Structures are given as C-alpha cells and as structure tokens.
Tab-separated table of C-alpha atoms and ligand atoms in Angstrom:
chain	number	residue	atom	x	y	z
A	1028	MET	CA	39.684	-13.687	-18.426
A	1029	SER	CA	42.434	-13.595	-15.842
A	1030	PHE	CA	41.833	-13.130	-12.110
A	1031	LYS	CA	44.246	-12.404	-9.298
A	1032	ILE	CA	43.521	-14.289	-6.058
A	1033	ALA	CA	45.248	-13.404	-2.784
A	1034	PHE	CA	45.592	-16.919	-1.372
A	1035	LEU	CA	45.914	-17.204	2.415
A	1036	PRO	CA	45.945	-20.884	3.533
A	1037	GLY	CA	46.478	-19.984	7.220
A	1038	ASP	CA	46.767	-22.544	10.019
A	1039	GLY	CA	45.668	-26.049	11.041
A	1040	VAL	CA	43.404	-27.573	8.409
A	1041	GLY	CA	43.411	-24.216	6.563
A	1042	PRO	CA	46.175	-25.205	4.113
A	1043	GLU	CA	44.609	-28.647	3.547
A	1044	VAL	CA	41.177	-27.332	2.567
A	1045	ALA	CA	42.567	-24.278	0.737
A	1046	ASP	CA	44.752	-26.530	-1.440
A	1047	ALA	CA	41.718	-28.673	-2.242
A	1048	ALA	CA	39.797	-25.556	-3.294
A	1049	ARG	CA	42.720	-24.371	-5.387
A	1050	GLN	CA	42.853	-27.705	-7.209
A	1051	VAL	CA	39.174	-27.479	-8.060
A	1052	ILE	CA	39.507	-23.865	-9.265
A	1053	GLU	CA	42.404	-24.948	-11.461
A	1054	CYS	CA	40.283	-27.782	-12.924
A	1055	VAL	CA	37.578	-25.287	-13.789
A	1056	ALA	CA	40.128	-22.883	-15.284
A	1057	GLY	CA	41.416	-25.586	-17.632
A	1058	ARG	CA	37.918	-26.465	-18.811
A	1059	ARG	CA	36.611	-22.937	-19.251
A	1060	ASN	CA	39.581	-21.030	-20.554
A	1061	LEU	CA	39.845	-18.887	-17.452
A	1062	SER	CA	43.133	-18.011	-15.869
A	1063	PHE	CA	43.790	-17.550	-12.170
A	1064	GLU	CA	46.910	-16.211	-10.533
A	1065	PHE	CA	47.248	-17.411	-6.939
A	1066	ILE	CA	49.380	-15.095	-4.844
A	1067	GLU	CA	50.078	-17.017	-1.647
A	1068	ARG	CA	50.995	-15.093	1.484
A	1069	PRO	CA	51.345	-15.821	5.217
A	1070	PHE	CA	48.324	-14.945	7.337
A	1071	GLY	CA	47.269	-15.876	10.881
A	1072	GLY	CA	49.440	-17.908	13.245
A	1073	CYS	CA	51.936	-18.871	10.543
A	1074	ALA	CA	52.417	-15.164	9.789
A	1075	ILE	CA	53.124	-14.510	13.477
A	1076	GLU	CA	55.907	-17.114	13.175
A	1077	GLN	CA	57.275	-15.735	9.909
A	1078	ALA	CA	56.739	-12.002	10.221
A	1079	GLY	CA	55.790	-11.325	13.852
A	1080	HIS	CA	52.241	-10.256	12.906
A	1081	PRO	CA	49.082	-12.186	11.859
A	1082	PHE	CA	48.319	-9.729	9.032
A	1083	PRO	CA	51.675	-8.454	7.739
A	1084	ALA	CA	51.713	-5.221	5.731
A	1085	GLU	CA	52.806	-7.071	2.596
A	1086	THR	CA	49.917	-9.547	2.866
A	1087	LYS	CA	47.529	-6.605	3.286
A	1088	GLU	CA	48.920	-4.880	0.204
A	1089	ILE	CA	48.419	-8.058	-1.879
A	1090	CYS	CA	44.839	-8.479	-0.577
A	1091	LEU	CA	43.815	-4.902	-1.305
A	1092	ASN	CA	45.116	-5.173	-4.867
A	1093	ALA	CA	43.693	-8.606	-5.690
A	1094	ASP	CA	40.402	-9.422	-7.459
A	1095	ALA	CA	39.405	-11.615	-4.494
A	1096	VAL	CA	40.858	-13.032	-1.289
A	1097	PHE	CA	40.633	-16.740	-0.476
A	1098	LEU	CA	41.275	-17.878	3.099
A	1099	GLY	CA	41.598	-21.341	4.673
A	1100	ALA	CA	41.364	-20.814	8.444
A	1101	VAL	CA	43.451	-19.301	11.218
A	1102	GLY	CA	44.211	-19.923	14.863
A	1103	GLY	CA	45.223	-22.763	17.109
A	1104	PRO	CA	46.293	-23.593	20.667
A	1105	LYS	CA	49.865	-22.501	19.946
A	1106	TRP	CA	48.780	-18.865	19.767
A	1107	ASP	CA	45.972	-18.879	22.342
A	1108	SER	CA	48.034	-16.866	24.799
A	1109	ALA	CA	49.973	-14.788	22.270
A	1110	SER	CA	49.821	-11.017	22.777
A	1111	ILE	CA	48.485	-10.632	19.221
A	1112	ARG	CA	46.274	-13.560	18.224
A	1113	PRO	CA	45.757	-14.900	14.688
A	1114	GLU	CA	42.040	-14.090	15.001
A	1115	SER	CA	42.834	-10.379	15.344
A	1116	GLY	CA	44.448	-10.583	11.902
A	1117	LEU	CA	41.200	-11.971	10.506
A	1118	LEU	CA	39.184	-9.111	12.001
A	1119	ALA	CA	41.694	-6.619	10.561
A	1120	LEU	CA	41.450	-8.275	7.129
A	1121	ARG	CA	37.638	-8.059	7.131
A	1122	LYS	CA	37.759	-4.432	8.271
A	1123	SER	CA	40.379	-3.369	5.761
A	1124	LEU	CA	38.392	-4.916	2.884
A	1125	ASP	CA	35.199	-3.356	4.358
A	1126	VAL	CA	33.327	-6.611	3.736
A	1127	PHE	CA	30.340	-5.903	5.951
A	1128	ALA	CA	27.996	-8.613	4.609
A	1129	ASN	CA	28.915	-12.212	5.333
A	1130	MET	CA	26.762	-14.623	3.307
A	1131	ARG	CA	26.584	-18.077	4.881
A	1132	PRO	CA	24.270	-20.463	2.991
A	1133	VAL	CA	23.077	-23.735	4.520
A	1134	THR	CA	21.358	-26.162	2.178
A	1135	VAL	CA	20.153	-29.710	2.715
A	1136	LEU	CA	20.024	-31.240	-0.736
A	1137	PRO	CA	17.227	-33.621	-1.699
A	1138	GLY	CA	18.383	-37.125	-0.849
A	1139	MET	CA	20.917	-35.878	1.705
A	1140	GLU	CA	18.551	-35.518	4.680
A	1141	HIS	CA	20.071	-38.582	6.347
A	1142	GLN	CA	23.328	-36.603	6.882
A	1143	SER	CA	21.511	-34.320	9.299
A	1144	PRO	CA	21.462	-34.926	13.046
A	1145	LEU	CA	17.812	-33.820	12.847
A	1146	LYS	CA	15.001	-36.157	11.839
A	1147	SER	CA	14.937	-36.367	8.045
A	1148	GLU	CA	11.501	-34.750	7.816
A	1149	ARG	CA	12.825	-31.712	9.681
A	1150	ALA	CA	15.951	-31.407	7.566
A	1151	GLU	CA	14.085	-31.861	4.301
A	1152	GLY	CA	14.063	-28.797	2.055
A	1153	VAL	CA	16.218	-26.630	4.306
A	1154	ASP	CA	17.688	-23.770	2.290
A	1155	ILE	CA	18.775	-20.868	4.476
A	1156	LEU	CA	20.982	-17.901	3.701
A	1157	ILE	CA	22.398	-16.302	6.830
A	1158	VAL	CA	23.427	-12.699	6.204
A	1159	ARG	CA	25.728	-11.827	9.064
A	1160	GLU	CA	26.908	-8.256	9.686
A	1161	LEU	CA	30.694	-8.607	9.722
A	1162	THR	CA	32.496	-5.352	10.444
A	1163	GLY	CA	30.641	-3.929	13.449
A	1164	GLY	CA	29.139	-4.789	16.803
A	1165	VAL	CA	30.959	-6.238	19.759
A	1166	TYR	CA	33.778	-7.584	17.573
A	1167	PHE	CA	34.971	-4.062	16.848
A	1168	GLY	CA	33.900	-2.118	19.946
A	1169	GLU	CA	36.220	-0.710	22.582
A	1170	ARG	CA	37.763	-3.526	24.595
A	1171	GLU	CA	39.130	-3.522	28.109
A	1172	GLU	CA	41.297	-6.530	28.917
A	1173	GLY	CA	41.730	-7.669	32.485
A	1174	THR	CA	41.666	-10.520	34.922
A	1175	GLU	CA	39.619	-8.619	37.530
A	1176	LYS	CA	37.399	-6.683	35.142
A	1177	ALA	CA	37.035	-6.762	31.392
A	1178	SER	CA	34.611	-5.282	28.912
A	1179	ASP	CA	33.637	-5.442	25.245
A	1180	ARG	CA	31.478	-2.634	23.912
A	1181	CYS	CA	28.784	-3.386	21.355
A	1182	ALA	CA	27.859	-0.479	19.097
A	1183	TYR	CA	25.944	-0.167	15.825
A	1184	SER	CA	24.999	2.854	13.773
A	1185	LYS	CA	21.879	3.046	11.613
A	1186	PRO	CA	23.878	3.192	8.328
A	1187	GLU	CA	25.730	0.031	9.375
A	1188	VAL	CA	22.414	-1.768	9.856
A	1189	ASP	CA	20.865	-0.303	6.714
A	1190	ARG	CA	23.605	-1.447	4.352
A	1191	VAL	CA	23.610	-5.062	5.514
A	1192	ALA	CA	19.793	-5.195	5.751
A	1193	ARG	CA	19.600	-3.988	2.151
A	1194	ILE	CA	21.763	-6.952	1.072
A	1195	ALA	CA	19.442	-9.339	2.935
A	1196	PHE	CA	16.276	-7.870	1.369
A	1197	GLU	CA	17.815	-7.949	-2.111
A	1198	ALA	CA	18.854	-11.581	-1.600
A	1199	ALA	CA	15.336	-12.487	-0.412
A	1200	ARG	CA	13.834	-11.044	-3.616
A	1201	ASN	CA	15.850	-13.621	-5.583
A	1202	ARG	CA	14.901	-16.459	-3.222
A	1203	GLN	CA	11.687	-17.192	-1.319
A	1204	GLY	CA	10.972	-13.529	-0.499
A	1205	LYS	CA	11.269	-13.730	3.290
A	1206	VAL	CA	13.670	-12.140	5.785
A	1207	THR	CA	13.915	-13.173	9.435
A	1208	SER	CA	15.744	-10.452	11.351
A	1209	VAL	CA	17.325	-11.727	14.560
A	1210	ASP	CA	18.175	-9.409	17.451
A	1211	LYS	CA	18.003	-9.044	21.234
A	1212	ALA	CA	15.723	-6.004	21.243
A	1213	ASN	CA	14.177	-7.018	24.575
A	1214	VAL	CA	17.499	-6.339	26.338
A	1215	MET	CA	20.031	-4.524	24.187
A	1216	ALA	CA	20.011	-0.926	22.919
A	1217	THR	CA	21.793	-2.114	19.771
A	1218	GLY	CA	18.995	-4.669	19.355
A	1219	ARG	CA	16.353	-1.938	19.460
A	1220	LEU	CA	18.291	0.211	16.989
A	1221	TRP	CA	18.728	-2.855	14.760
A	1222	ARG	CA	15.017	-3.639	14.768
A	1223	ALA	CA	13.902	-0.045	14.170
A	1224	ALA	CA	16.334	0.369	11.251
A	1225	VAL	CA	15.225	-2.916	9.632
A	1226	ILE	CA	11.533	-1.981	10.004
A	1227	ALA	CA	12.094	1.472	8.471
A	1228	LEU	CA	14.054	0.122	5.504
A	1229	HIS	CA	11.458	-2.585	4.925
A	1230	GLU	CA	8.625	-0.055	4.897
A	1231	SER	CA	10.372	2.385	2.600
A	1232	ASP	CA	12.121	0.092	0.082
A	1233	TYR	CA	11.108	-3.560	0.467
A	1234	PRO	CA	7.387	-3.818	1.352
A	1235	ASP	CA	7.121	-6.763	-1.104
A	1236	VAL	CA	9.452	-8.902	1.063
A	1237	ALA	CA	7.943	-10.732	4.062
A	1238	LEU	CA	9.686	-9.665	7.277
A	1239	GLU	CA	9.621	-11.196	10.737
A	1240	HIS	CA	11.625	-10.455	13.878
A	1241	VAL	CA	12.828	-13.200	16.195
A	1242	LEU	CA	14.816	-12.826	19.415
A	1243	VAL	CA	18.135	-14.631	19.232
A	1244	ASP	CA	17.476	-17.141	22.021
A	1245	ALA	CA	14.211	-18.225	20.409
A	1246	MET	CA	15.981	-18.346	17.044
A	1247	ALA	CA	18.519	-20.840	18.376
A	1248	MET	CA	15.550	-23.040	19.253
A	1249	LYS	CA	13.500	-22.507	16.087
A	1250	LEU	CA	16.475	-23.303	13.852
A	1251	ILE	CA	16.453	-26.828	15.249
A	1252	GLN	CA	12.695	-27.153	15.605
A	1253	ALA	CA	11.650	-26.028	12.112
A	1254	PRO	CA	14.647	-24.970	10.002
A	1255	SER	CA	12.683	-25.099	6.749
A	1256	ASN	CA	10.601	-22.105	7.920
A	1257	PHE	CA	13.563	-19.827	7.215
A	1258	ASP	CA	14.762	-18.236	4.002
A	1259	VAL	CA	17.103	-15.271	4.594
A	1260	VAL	CA	18.243	-14.790	8.198
A	1261	LEU	CA	19.657	-11.327	8.866
A	1262	THR	CA	21.585	-10.711	12.044
A	1263	GLU	CA	24.434	-8.895	13.741
A	1264	ASN	CA	28.038	-10.031	13.954
A	1265	MET	CA	28.171	-12.139	17.130
A	1266	PHE	CA	24.713	-13.716	16.763
A	1267	GLY	CA	25.529	-14.576	13.136
A	1268	ASP	CA	28.753	-16.272	14.195
A	1269	ILE	CA	26.929	-18.493	16.668
A	1270	LEU	CA	23.789	-19.220	14.647
A	1271	SER	CA	25.781	-20.096	11.516
A	1272	ASP	CA	27.782	-22.802	13.315
A	1273	GLU	CA	24.491	-24.157	14.645
A	1274	ALA	CA	22.782	-24.009	11.246
A	1275	SER	CA	25.729	-25.636	9.471
A	1276	VAL	CA	25.294	-28.965	11.228
A	1277	ILE	CA	21.673	-29.182	10.088
A	1278	ALA	CA	23.192	-30.046	6.683
A	1279	GLY	CA	25.488	-32.620	8.314
A	1280	SER	CA	28.761	-30.919	9.222
A	1281	ILE	CA	30.390	-27.550	9.710
A	1282	GLY	CA	32.908	-28.788	7.128
A	1283	LEU	CA	30.273	-28.345	4.400
A	1284	ALA	CA	29.571	-24.662	5.029
A	1285	PRO	CA	31.004	-21.925	2.778
A	1286	SER	CA	30.953	-18.164	3.042
A	1287	ALA	CA	31.386	-15.024	0.993
A	1288	SER	CA	32.069	-11.674	2.607
A	1289	LEU	CA	31.097	-8.749	0.453
A	1290	GLY	CA	31.182	-4.968	0.593
A	1291	GLN	CA	29.722	-2.268	-1.610
A	1292	THR	CA	32.556	-2.162	-4.125
A	1293	SER	CA	35.324	-3.957	-2.342
A	1294	VAL	CA	37.404	-7.060	-2.972
A	1295	GLY	CA	35.403	-10.108	-1.802
A	1296	LEU	CA	36.697	-12.472	0.875
A	1297	TYR	CA	35.910	-16.193	0.660
A	1298	GLU	CA	36.409	-18.708	3.462
A	1299	PRO	CA	34.748	-21.801	4.866
A	1300	ILE	CA	32.969	-20.959	8.126
A	1301	HIS	CA	34.901	-23.513	10.173
A	1302	GLY	CA	38.124	-22.865	12.031
A	1303	SER	CA	41.570	-24.449	11.970
A	1304	ALA	CA	40.213	-27.673	13.570
A	1305	PRO	CA	43.393	-28.457	15.552
A	1306	ASP	CA	41.951	-31.839	16.589
A	1307	ILE	CA	42.120	-33.162	13.015
A	1308	ALA	CA	44.828	-30.938	11.473
A	1309	GLY	CA	47.571	-32.627	9.450
A	1310	GLN	CA	45.678	-35.927	9.206
A	1311	ASP	CA	43.973	-35.589	5.809
A	1312	LYS	CA	40.611	-35.738	7.603
A	1313	ALA	CA	39.175	-32.252	7.052
A	1314	ASN	CA	36.151	-31.955	4.828
A	1315	PRO	CA	37.200	-29.672	1.944
A	1316	ILE	CA	33.639	-29.074	0.683
A	1317	GLY	CA	33.070	-25.830	2.654
A	1318	ALA	CA	36.275	-24.422	1.164
A	1319	ILE	CA	35.444	-25.653	-2.343
A	1320	LEU	CA	31.933	-24.181	-2.150
A	1321	SER	CA	33.525	-20.912	-0.978
A	1322	ALA	CA	35.614	-21.017	-4.156
A	1323	ALA	CA	32.379	-21.481	-6.142
A	1324	MET	CA	30.958	-18.398	-4.389
A	1325	MET	CA	34.117	-16.510	-5.386
A	1326	LEU	CA	33.609	-17.477	-9.035
A	1327	ARG	CA	29.992	-16.303	-8.831
A	1328	TYR	CA	30.240	-13.082	-6.820
A	1329	SER	CA	33.702	-11.722	-7.606
A	1330	PHE	CA	34.309	-13.067	-11.112
A	1331	GLY	CA	30.778	-13.258	-12.547
A	1332	GLU	CA	31.319	-16.918	-13.538
A	1333	ASP	CA	27.961	-18.243	-12.433
A	1334	GLU	CA	28.047	-21.268	-14.728
A	1335	ALA	CA	31.449	-22.354	-13.439
A	1336	ALA	CA	30.176	-21.976	-9.871
A	1337	ARG	CA	27.113	-24.075	-10.625
A	1338	GLU	CA	29.289	-26.727	-12.247
A	1339	ILE	CA	31.303	-27.076	-9.031
A	1340	GLU	CA	28.154	-27.155	-6.881
A	1341	ASN	CA	26.621	-29.856	-9.108
A	1342	ALA	CA	29.807	-31.945	-9.025
A	1343	ILE	CA	29.796	-31.795	-5.218
A	1344	ASP	CA	26.090	-32.711	-5.020
A	1345	SER	CA	26.556	-35.753	-7.194
A	1346	ILE	CA	29.753	-36.905	-5.473
A	1347	VAL	CA	28.156	-36.681	-2.028
A	1348	ARG	CA	24.956	-38.299	-3.249
A	1349	ASP	CA	27.052	-41.233	-4.483
A	1350	GLY	CA	28.230	-41.747	-0.903
A	1351	HIS	CA	31.674	-40.186	-1.168
A	1352	GLY	CA	32.797	-37.920	1.634
A	1353	THR	CA	35.074	-37.422	4.606
A	1354	ALA	CA	34.388	-39.047	7.985
A	1355	ASP	CA	32.337	-36.110	9.342
A	1356	ILE	CA	29.644	-36.923	6.758
A	1357	GLY	CA	29.981	-40.663	7.116
A	1358	GLY	CA	32.370	-41.283	4.212
A	1359	ASN	CA	35.732	-43.001	3.812
A	1360	ASP	CA	37.600	-40.321	1.906
A	1361	GLY	CA	40.461	-38.163	3.021
A	1362	THR	CA	40.644	-34.453	2.156
A	1363	CYS	CA	42.848	-35.130	-0.879
A	1364	SER	CA	40.909	-38.060	-2.311
A	1365	LEU	CA	37.614	-36.192	-2.007
A	1366	ALA	CA	39.064	-33.170	-3.808
A	1367	ARG	CA	40.400	-35.489	-6.514
A	1368	LYS	CA	37.001	-37.111	-6.959
A	1369	ILE	CA	35.340	-33.714	-7.293
A	1370	CYS	CA	37.880	-32.764	-9.986
A	1371	GLN	CA	37.251	-36.060	-11.777
A	1372	ARG	CA	33.501	-35.445	-11.657
A	1373	LEU	CA	34.184	-32.053	-13.227
A	1374	GLY	CA	35.785	-33.945	-16.078
A	1375	ALA	CA	39.367	-32.943	-15.347
B	1627	NAD	P1	36.635	-25.361	14.511
B	1627	NAD	O1	35.619	-24.910	13.525
B	1627	NAD	O2	38.050	-25.287	14.104
B	1627	NAD	O3	36.313	-26.873	14.938
B	1627	NAD	C1	35.105	-27.252	15.603
B	1627	NAD	C2	34.850	-28.750	15.382
B	1627	NAD	O4	34.477	-28.939	14.002
B	1627	NAD	C3	36.089	-29.615	15.613
B	1627	NAD	O5	35.687	-30.836	16.170
B	1627	NAD	C4	36.637	-29.841	14.200
B	1627	NAD	O6	37.353	-31.047	14.029
B	1627	NAD	C5	35.356	-29.835	13.366
B	1627	NAD	N1	35.650	-29.321	12.005
B	1627	NAD	C6	35.968	-28.061	11.685
B	1627	NAD	N2	36.228	-27.974	10.379
B	1627	NAD	C7	36.066	-29.200	9.863
B	1627	NAD	C8	36.193	-29.743	8.551
B	1627	NAD	N3	36.554	-28.998	7.503
B	1627	NAD	N4	35.957	-31.059	8.393
B	1627	NAD	C9	35.592	-31.833	9.424
B	1627	NAD	N5	35.457	-31.389	10.686
B	1627	NAD	C10	35.693	-30.075	10.913
B	1627	NAD	O7	36.386	-24.514	15.848
B	1627	NAD	P2	37.263	-24.445	17.192
B	1627	NAD	O8	37.860	-25.768	17.486
B	1627	NAD	O9	36.407	-23.791	18.156
B	1627	NAD	O10	38.433	-23.422	16.829
B	1627	NAD	C11	39.754	-23.821	16.499
B	1627	NAD	C12	40.542	-22.568	16.121
B	1627	NAD	O11	40.044	-22.024	14.899
B	1627	NAD	C13	40.456	-21.439	17.164
B	1627	NAD	O12	41.730	-20.866	17.255
B	1627	NAD	C14	39.477	-20.457	16.536
B	1627	NAD	O13	39.672	-19.146	16.947
B	1627	NAD	C15	39.777	-20.632	15.081
B	1627	NAD	N6	38.683	-20.284	14.168
B	1627	NAD	C16	39.038	-19.701	13.003
B	1627	NAD	C17	38.078	-19.427	12.036
B	1627	NAD	C18	38.502	-18.804	10.754
B	1627	NAD	O14	39.678	-18.788	10.445
B	1627	NAD	N7	37.602	-18.310	9.955
B	1627	NAD	C19	36.743	-19.806	12.262
B	1627	NAD	C20	36.420	-20.422	13.493
B	1627	NAD	C21	37.399	-20.670	14.422
B	1628	IPM	C1	34.283	-17.221	11.976
B	1628	IPM	C2	35.215	-17.269	13.175
B	1628	IPM	C3	35.744	-15.879	13.462
B	1628	IPM	C4	34.565	-15.016	13.880
B	1628	IPM	C5	36.859	-15.784	14.517
B	1628	IPM	C6	37.975	-16.748	14.260
B	1628	IPM	C7	37.393	-14.385	14.591
B	1628	IPM	O1	34.601	-17.845	14.266
B	1628	IPM	O2	34.725	-16.806	10.895
B	1628	IPM	O3	33.129	-17.635	12.105
B	1628	IPM	O4	34.154	-15.055	15.047
B	1628	IPM	O5	34.044	-14.316	13.011
B	1629	MN	MN1	32.662	-18.714	13.802
C-alpha cells in the first residue's frame, strides 16, 4: 500500500520532532512493505517568511488531497506581534479539514510511574483519552481585537456537540466504558447546551456507557488528585486545550503526548500536543516521542495499519523502560539519538 502524507514540520522544535517521526515511519515502511510519500510544505511561521501567510494556498491544496497530514508545531516569539500569527494557520488547517474530534491519549505505563510528578500510587494505571472538540467554541467565534476593549465569542450548536460526543461514547465502548463530560454549565450558556446535548445522546444511543459530568475547575483538581478514575474525558475546545497539557505531565512530560484529529470522512491530522518550545529549539533536546506516537496514531486511524502502530508503541515502551529518553524524562539522549534507538528497537 502507498500513502501520501502532507508533511508540515513548522517552527521551533517542530522540524526536529517531525523528522524523528518521519524516520520511524520510514523504518516501519521498510519492514512492512508499505510505501509513504512525504510531501513537505511550509506551514506556520516559516510559511509567513516564505510565502507571507501561515497556511499558503498551495500547502492547503496538498493537505486536502493527501491521505493524512502530519504536523510538527508552529509559533514562536518572532511572530508574536505579527498581524497574522502562525497559530491562525493551525486553526484554519483544522477547520478546512473539518477535524472536529481531537483525540489526546495520556497513558502511564506499568513501571513508568516514577516519571510522574505525582506520587507513584496516584500515577499508577492512568490511561485517559481526552476527546477535545476542535473546530468550534471560543476558538472560532467572532473576535473583537482592541487595547481598550476586546471580546471572543463562544458558541456551540447541538449538532457540533452531538458529533464529538458520539466519538467519545464510541471510544468508551472499546475501553473501560466510562465518559466524563467536562463543562462550565454553572456559568456558561454553551456549558448548559453542552450538558443537555450529551445527556440526550447518552439516553438515546449509549445507555450502556457510564456517564458523569464534572465542572472544569473541579476537573483540573480531580485530574491531579485521582487521575486513574478517568477513562474517556469529553470536553469543548478551550477546556480540552488546557486539561490536555495538564494531563500530559501526569505521564512525565508534555513531550510524550500525541494527538489525532479526526472528522467524519476527512483527512486526519496528526501532531504532538506540545508547541514549538522556543526555549529548547535547535538544541537537539526536544522529546520526539509525542510526535512518533502521533505517527503511530496516523498509521492506525488513517491507514488502518494497527499492527505497525502497535509495533512503534511497543518499541517506545521498551526503550523508555530501559532508561533511554531525553532530559525532560530524566534521560541522557538527544532528539536524534532517541529516534535512532527507537528505529533500532524496531529492528531497522
Ligand atoms: P510549548 O508546548 O511549546 O512549551 C511548553 C514547555 O514544554 C516548554 O518549557 C518546552 O520546552 C516544553 N516542551 C514542549 N515540547 C517539548 C518536547 N517535545 N520535549 C521536551 N520539552 C518540551 O508551549 P509554549 O511555550 O506555551 O508555546 C510556544 C509556542 O508554541 C507558542 O507560539 C504557541 O502558540 C505555540 N504552540 C503551538 C502548538 C502547535 O503547533 N500545535 C501547540 C502549543 C503551542
Ligand atoms: C494545541 C495548541 C493550539 C491550540 C494553538 C497553538 C492554536 O495549543 O494544539 O494544543 O490551542 O489548540
Ligand atoms: Mn495546547
């Protein structure tokens, strides 16, 4: 089988971790008789430099016609006061692919509890899938810029909630059978709509799945207090952004956390959840595991290569368990040497 990947390394550590992921995908291709075509294009801050826009029309065309899109990270201090920011390109990419469900798994593997900043007994057994709504809410509402007054409108429609909630319930059926829906229904109208839509869908189509509702402020607390109580966490765009950064460090580092963004029929988008990490960019320090696990998710969700995905995940587990890793997880490796070791473990 041959797959076309729109490959967008982006800015900061983006190219470093994206290259590591590409190497691992190429190792897997060699072993499994798969073929991948990487079509690399500018995206984010580097695209502003090259083409005057973070998401140039030609990059968009390539993404829409690919089998999947792989992204490193975008942004950085250089563009923080630009009139069009790299981050707006990322929002436009997500919207144009219509990838409304952002899957962000956080897993603490047996034997890896000591990587967590939490007490080992709290980190033990943590296996959470955050399903973050990705193409609605305050990220895409009407915006009024200003230095005296500014506003960001948060809106959700029932169909927008239904379609992402359905993905969360379906995922729960293949896991521990529990969904925690997180909202701010005590204050926000969108929170009340969110909760009512989730309750109605649960009653009509998923009564077999356990459902609980938690307000977002309490959720921030409970994630730290008892993270192993959670299975699938369903939430809106902004809350999912914040809670997933928080959840990622339970496993040891944001550098470990992958994501897949999926739509009903659309091209999938795969990216680590971290940003361009300007503080460590260009120093071979970034942890490439989040990017490599995102590549595994791409193999699984977009290409149907579940075995290849599992092979990568197992290679990473065993490498990390042997004490290899970048500095953020207490290891001595650089980005490149860790990627090389993962390839070696894969038998390449
Ligand atoms: P960040 O995720 O880039 O970094 C936060 C902290 O985590 C930093 O200390 C960084 O060194 C560390 N970190 C991040 N990735 C790491 C990795 N792979 N290995 C080891 N350590 C890692 O968040 P930030 O500093 O708030 O944002 C920097 C820029 O990235 C901003 O412009 C922001 O808008 C952008 N951003 C982009 C994305 C994306 O492209 N998907 C995601 C988040 C932030
Ligand atoms: C993420 C990032 C993005 C978001 C930014 C860079 C637009 O933080 O992917 O988590 O907020 O979704
Ligand atoms: Mn984020």
